[in-house]
Amino acid sequence: MLDFSHETGPVRVVFRPGAAVSATPGEVARLGLRRVLVVCGTRGAVTARAVAGALGPVCAGVHDGARMHVPVEVADEAVRAAGSAGADGVVAVGGGSSIGLGKAVALRTGLPLVAVPTTYSGSEMTPVWGLTERGAKRTGRDARVLPRSVVYDPDLTVSLPVPLSVTSGVNALAHAVEALYAPDTSPLVALMAEEGVRAMAGALPELARAPRSAPARARALYGAWLCGSCLGVTTMGLHHKVCHVLGGTFGLPHAETHTVVLPHVLAHNAPAAPEATAAVARALDATDAPLALRDLAGRLGAPRSLAELGLSGADLAHAADLVAGSPCANPRPVTAEGVLTVLRAAHAGAPPA
Ligand code: NAD
């Protein structure tokens, strides 16, 4: 029986193959902004400078200080840069780390944010911010950090190396998978999630074969938009909690950790979420969704075990306690024992069961 509520934030999305650089000034002008600070990471500085060039006098400066998981001192520095440039808006160019830095500035200053994503992380579609302080990552939701405008351009993702494209793509799939069984899912989320999985899972083998393929890059970014949209409007479950702990406390890399963990959490949750699991299987054109996810990523060369990512077996019980110790919405009750089973399988790289 249908029984749901569905709320989306006011984000404008433009998808412009080959034209992000020329489209961004129009988005900035639409918002009435006159002096924007462009933020990026060092590796994304070339694209960011091209955007800055297109903005001309509307660009008040380029700040290339983005770092993974937004350390609080990195956020402080960007807030200072925005203040001393007299910025009235922020344009974040890059992956989840750059967009995360733009969100940190928006959170502190209330300045409007425009996002130009270059990975499949999906952060641009969410009102979720994250900041890391003394080794612990805090996250929260705030409407101020939701970008007012997102400019998608598949050409900006062509330089993303295949291994990063694959893990970033599976990171996107994780948003869709957990949205399907979220307590606040809706029929619209279910449509976006299933289509997002279908698009991304179809695109990844294509772009692994031909990394410069325009149709494959476009399909992947389209999938990333759908999966990110799901992330933005639902509450994530056990999978995101596990990855948050493994990234925040044990320093594991973000997208790779999502890639290894996802099949195991889906297998764990499947008995309590049969419709969601069936939707993922349909989208993957498979009968066993967790196994198909593992095969997809493994076939494309992604890491399969947490051991490969540097997690010690001795840390598994502590990680399981941390996950079980802070509540999360999940279709199956979260217990330290259950989490430990998931972590052991993911650590060993065993097929999900
Ligand atoms: P990232 O932004 O750190 O990028 C990974 C690496 O790829 C970096 O070295 C970056 O410079 C490089 N890169 C990015 N785009 C590139 C391109 N087109 N070509 C070549 N290199 C490129 O990683 P990510 O996976 O995009 O984002 C991860 C971060 O985002 C984490 O901190 C995570 O917590 C956060 N995140 C937040 C949300 C949210 O809703 N708040 C959602 C997803 C991820």
XYZ file of C-alpha atoms and ligand atoms in Angstrom:
397
model
C 0.000 0.000 0.000
C 1.341 3.451 -0.889
C 2.108 5.529 2.187
C 4.915 8.079 1.865
C 6.122 11.661 2.023
C 8.642 13.064 -0.442
C 10.490 16.359 -0.193
C 13.221 17.685 -2.460
C 15.333 20.776 -1.953
C 15.494 23.702 -4.384
C 18.414 22.641 -6.531
C 18.626 23.460 -10.240
C 20.433 20.909 -12.384
C 21.910 21.556 -15.804
C 23.512 18.722 -17.774
C 25.692 20.192 -20.537
C 28.112 17.808 -22.299
C 31.233 19.720 -23.250
C 29.932 23.016 -21.868
C 30.297 23.202 -18.072
C 32.904 25.921 -18.314
C 30.735 28.131 -20.501
C 27.494 27.265 -18.645
C 28.716 28.082 -15.131
C 28.779 31.904 -15.519
C 25.105 31.786 -16.547
C 24.223 29.818 -13.408
C 26.146 32.313 -11.261
C 24.393 35.231 -12.974
C 20.968 33.616 -12.479
C 21.633 33.707 -8.744
C 22.558 37.390 -8.965
C 26.126 36.779 -7.749
C 28.875 39.280 -8.557
C 32.009 38.020 -6.738
C 32.364 34.260 -6.354
C 35.220 32.284 -4.842
C 36.083 29.149 -6.846
C 37.191 26.265 -4.593
C 38.919 23.063 -5.760
C 41.677 20.582 -4.906
C 45.187 20.825 -6.333
C 44.527 18.045 -8.867
C 41.355 19.755 -10.104
C 42.916 23.191 -10.362
C 43.161 23.178 -14.168
C 39.410 22.744 -14.626
C 38.705 25.179 -11.812
C 40.928 27.810 -13.428
C 39.099 27.335 -16.728
C 35.813 27.957 -14.899
C 37.394 30.965 -13.186
C 38.535 32.296 -16.571
C 35.023 31.976 -17.991
C 33.641 33.831 -14.958
C 35.980 36.748 -15.719
C 35.611 39.656 -13.288
C 32.866 37.791 -11.397
C 35.582 35.436 -10.076
C 36.989 36.867 -6.837
C 39.709 34.208 -6.585
C 40.591 30.511 -6.811
C 41.221 28.608 -3.581
C 42.731 25.170 -4.234
C 42.913 23.888 -0.640
C 40.344 21.027 -0.750
C 41.373 17.835 1.059
C 39.609 14.515 1.657
C 36.991 14.577 4.478
C 37.284 18.389 4.933
C 39.636 18.830 7.930
C 38.326 21.696 10.048
C 41.479 23.817 9.577
C 41.080 23.465 5.790
C 37.509 24.746 6.142
C 38.710 27.650 8.334
C 41.207 28.676 5.676
C 38.568 28.614 2.911
C 36.164 30.678 5.037
C 38.971 33.230 5.533
C 39.674 33.237 1.765
C 35.987 33.881 1.033
C 35.944 36.710 3.587
C 39.081 38.437 2.350
C 37.917 38.142 -1.288
C 34.582 39.741 -0.332
C 32.841 36.770 -1.964
C 29.052 36.717 -2.264
C 28.977 33.092 -3.461
C 31.079 29.949 -3.875
C 31.636 27.738 -6.921
C 33.025 24.291 -6.034
C 34.747 22.422 -8.874
C 35.843 18.809 -8.334
C 34.909 15.632 -6.482
C 33.232 15.157 -3.122
C 36.198 16.728 -1.317
C 35.985 20.016 -3.236
C 32.220 20.140 -2.995
C 32.558 19.297 0.710
C 34.830 22.314 1.134
C 32.317 24.522 -0.692
C 29.627 23.211 1.654
C 31.758 24.009 4.699
C 32.047 27.619 3.518
C 28.307 27.767 2.808
C 27.550 26.337 6.249
C 29.667 28.901 8.097
C 28.871 31.959 5.976
C 25.448 31.289 4.443
C 26.904 32.047 0.975
C 25.098 30.302 -1.912
C 26.942 27.400 -3.525
C 27.189 26.314 -7.170
C 28.699 22.841 -7.779
C 30.553 21.568 -10.842
C 31.205 17.875 -10.014
C 33.984 15.837 -11.605
C 33.382 12.457 -9.898
C 30.323 10.293 -9.249
C 30.211 10.850 -5.455
C 26.812 12.590 -5.510
C 27.623 15.148 -2.804
C 26.385 17.943 -5.071
C 22.789 16.709 -4.714
C 22.663 16.586 -0.920
C 22.226 18.963 2.018
C 24.752 16.851 3.970
C 28.014 18.407 5.172
C 31.018 16.718 6.780
C 33.959 18.064 8.791
C 36.874 16.180 10.339
C 38.375 17.292 13.621
C 40.943 15.408 15.726
C 40.424 12.223 13.703
C 36.629 12.141 14.035
C 34.267 13.019 11.213
C 31.075 14.913 12.051
C 28.256 15.145 9.546
C 24.974 16.971 9.533
C 22.159 18.160 7.298
C 21.582 21.824 6.608
C 19.607 23.383 3.762
C 22.305 26.095 3.428
C 24.840 23.607 2.034
C 22.617 22.230 -0.735
C 24.014 23.726 -3.961
C 21.588 26.176 -5.589
C 22.762 25.016 -8.972
C 24.665 21.958 -10.230
C 26.413 21.943 -13.605
C 27.082 18.416 -14.886
C 29.462 17.889 -17.793
C 30.619 14.343 -18.623
C 33.719 15.778 -20.356
C 35.046 16.812 -16.930
C 35.035 13.154 -15.846
C 37.078 11.841 -18.788
C 40.329 12.455 -16.891
C 39.099 10.390 -13.934
C 41.301 7.249 -14.065
C 39.402 4.005 -14.666
C 40.016 2.544 -11.166
C 38.702 5.755 -9.575
C 35.796 5.874 -12.028
C 34.806 2.338 -11.027
C 34.993 2.863 -7.261
C 33.356 6.298 -7.507
C 30.617 4.681 -9.598
C 30.046 1.954 -7.003
C 29.981 4.678 -4.321
C 27.053 6.131 -6.288
C 25.378 2.707 -6.490
C 25.565 2.476 -2.694
C 23.402 5.601 -2.355
C 20.733 4.069 -4.576
C 20.835 0.675 -2.857
C 20.367 2.169 0.612
C 17.715 4.623 -0.631
C 15.639 1.669 -1.839
C 15.265 0.331 1.711
C 15.431 3.663 3.568
C 12.620 4.390 6.043
C 11.860 7.590 4.094
C 12.004 6.108 0.602
C 9.196 6.967 -1.820
C 7.931 5.741 -5.184
C 9.906 8.513 -6.885
C 13.086 7.549 -5.027
C 12.535 3.920 -6.048
C 12.294 4.937 -9.713
C 15.403 7.114 -9.528
C 17.363 4.494 -7.607
C 16.595 1.615 -9.953
C 17.304 3.718 -13.037
C 20.460 5.081 -11.383
C 21.778 1.568 -10.732
C 20.880 0.488 -14.274
C 22.618 3.500 -15.849
C 25.763 3.335 -13.718
C 26.145 -0.452 -13.869
C 25.686 -0.318 -17.651
C 28.186 2.504 -18.082
C 31.055 1.231 -15.929
C 32.138 -1.739 -18.108
C 31.839 0.526 -21.167
C 34.042 3.244 -19.746
C 36.536 0.702 -18.416
C 36.873 -0.516 -22.029
C 36.892 2.983 -23.540
C 37.609 5.640 -20.884
C 37.074 8.501 -23.342
C 33.715 7.204 -24.600
C 31.342 10.176 -24.513
C 28.146 8.061 -24.291
C 29.593 5.938 -21.446
C 30.778 8.999 -19.507
C 27.409 10.687 -20.011
C 25.490 7.605 -18.873
C 27.665 7.234 -15.785
C 27.219 10.886 -14.811
C 23.477 10.644 -15.424
C 23.448 7.622 -13.091
C 25.507 9.539 -10.545
C 22.968 12.375 -10.612
C 20.098 9.954 -9.967
C 21.949 8.107 -7.202
C 23.040 11.399 -5.607
C 19.440 12.627 -5.759
C 18.402 9.512 -3.809
C 21.114 10.181 -1.228
C 19.902 13.748 -0.805
C 16.337 12.874 0.142
C 16.637 9.668 2.179
C 18.299 8.390 5.340
C 21.196 6.036 4.730
C 21.585 2.758 6.624
C 24.166 0.251 7.780
C 26.342 0.429 4.677
C 26.997 4.173 4.989
C 27.504 3.822 8.748
C 30.131 1.101 8.265
C 31.946 3.156 5.614
C 31.779 6.290 7.768
C 33.476 4.440 10.653
C 36.062 2.764 8.418
C 36.909 6.089 6.745
C 36.682 8.379 9.762
C 38.333 6.216 12.419
C 40.546 3.850 10.439
C 41.487 6.188 7.566
C 40.306 3.889 4.774
C 39.778 5.512 1.340
C 36.182 6.605 0.710
C 35.081 5.204 -2.645
C 37.156 2.004 -2.417
C 35.680 1.189 0.992
C 32.147 1.634 -0.362
C 33.033 -0.685 -3.225
C 34.271 -3.496 -0.978
C 31.540 -3.233 1.672
C 28.386 -2.768 -0.420
C 27.786 -6.381 -1.583
C 28.235 -7.661 1.977
C 25.798 -5.214 3.548
C 23.247 -5.848 0.818
C 23.532 -9.608 1.392
C 23.098 -9.015 5.134
C 20.041 -6.783 4.665
C 18.443 -8.730 1.796
C 16.161 -10.936 3.946
C 14.723 -7.815 5.576
C 14.492 -5.824 2.338
C 13.310 -8.206 -0.394
C 11.722 -5.550 -2.635
C 14.793 -3.337 -2.580
C 17.043 -6.308 -3.310
C 14.787 -7.370 -6.189
C 14.919 -3.842 -7.642
C 18.745 -3.880 -7.541
C 18.772 -7.330 -9.178
C 16.407 -6.110 -11.935
C 18.619 -3.101 -12.578
C 21.714 -5.322 -12.753
C 19.900 -7.905 -14.873
C 20.937 -10.557 -12.356
C 19.294 -13.005 -9.979
C 21.685 -12.508 -7.054
C 22.110 -8.745 -6.511
C 24.972 -8.827 -3.939
C 26.981 -11.293 -6.005
C 26.346 -9.290 -9.181
C 27.594 -6.117 -7.471
C 30.764 -7.877 -6.340
C 31.328 -9.350 -9.795
C 30.780 -6.014 -11.529
C 33.396 -4.192 -9.439
C 35.828 -7.125 -9.271
C 35.674 -7.710 -13.028
C 36.673 -4.092 -13.542
C 39.696 -4.437 -11.271
C 38.335 -2.828 -8.086
C 39.642 -4.005 -4.702
C 37.623 -6.815 -3.134
C 38.776 -6.898 0.470
C 39.224 -4.531 3.374
C 42.577 -6.242 3.981
C 43.738 -4.889 0.589
C 42.712 -1.415 1.747
C 44.960 -1.732 4.773
C 42.509 -2.616 7.558
C 44.008 -4.955 10.126
C 41.997 -8.027 11.147
C 42.676 -7.011 14.755
C 40.529 -3.870 14.255
C 37.372 -5.654 13.091
C 35.770 -6.154 16.515
C 36.435 -2.544 17.526
C 34.995 -1.300 14.217
C 31.901 -3.495 14.701
C 31.388 -2.074 18.209
C 31.686 1.494 16.912
C 29.132 0.826 14.169
C 26.680 -0.941 16.473
C 27.207 1.661 19.203
C 25.663 4.531 17.264
C 22.167 3.999 15.921
C 21.333 4.057 12.221
C 18.177 3.408 10.244
C 18.434 -0.066 8.739
C 15.915 -2.666 7.597
C 17.614 -5.299 9.742
C 18.429 -4.576 13.404
C 22.083 -3.611 13.797
C 24.016 -5.731 16.295
C 27.759 -5.886 16.952
C 27.655 -9.588 16.078
C 25.890 -8.967 12.760
C 28.261 -6.134 11.840
C 31.271 -8.278 12.731
C 30.034 -11.010 10.378
C 29.720 -8.443 7.580
C 33.161 -6.978 8.334
C 34.863 -10.384 8.473
C 33.490 -11.315 5.048
C 34.433 -7.913 3.616
C 37.885 -8.131 5.183
C 38.523 -11.523 3.661
C 37.061 -10.550 0.281
C 34.809 -13.608 0.384
C 31.721 -13.790 -1.835
C 28.778 -12.130 -0.046
C 26.554 -14.568 1.794
P 37.672 13.253 -4.028
O 36.904 14.484 -4.281
O 38.611 13.267 -2.877
O 38.450 12.880 -5.349
C 39.312 11.732 -5.359
C 40.587 12.063 -6.152
O 40.254 12.217 -7.517
C 41.237 13.373 -5.731
O 42.626 13.210 -5.756
C 40.788 14.341 -6.816
O 41.690 15.405 -7.013
C 40.728 13.442 -8.011
N 39.785 13.852 -9.063
C 38.527 14.309 -8.899
N 37.956 14.492 -10.092
C 38.866 14.142 -11.025
C 38.863 14.089 -12.442
N 37.768 14.411 -13.164
N 39.980 13.683 -13.074
C 41.085 13.298 -12.370
N 41.142 13.306 -11.023
C 40.052 13.719 -10.369
O 36.754 11.957 -3.843
P 35.210 11.659 -4.054
O 35.096 10.182 -4.014
O 34.637 12.393 -5.206
O 34.564 12.264 -2.750
C 34.820 11.711 -1.487
C 34.516 12.718 -0.407
O 33.209 13.234 -0.589
C 34.535 12.079 0.970
O 35.066 13.008 1.891
C 33.073 11.820 1.260
O 32.782 11.755 2.629
C 32.427 12.999 0.576
N 31.030 12.760 0.165
C 30.075 13.537 0.716
C 28.749 13.354 0.357
C 27.689 14.248 0.951
O 26.532 14.109 0.636
N 28.064 15.163 1.807
C 28.401 12.389 -0.589
C 29.416 11.604 -1.152
C 30.735 11.795 -0.776
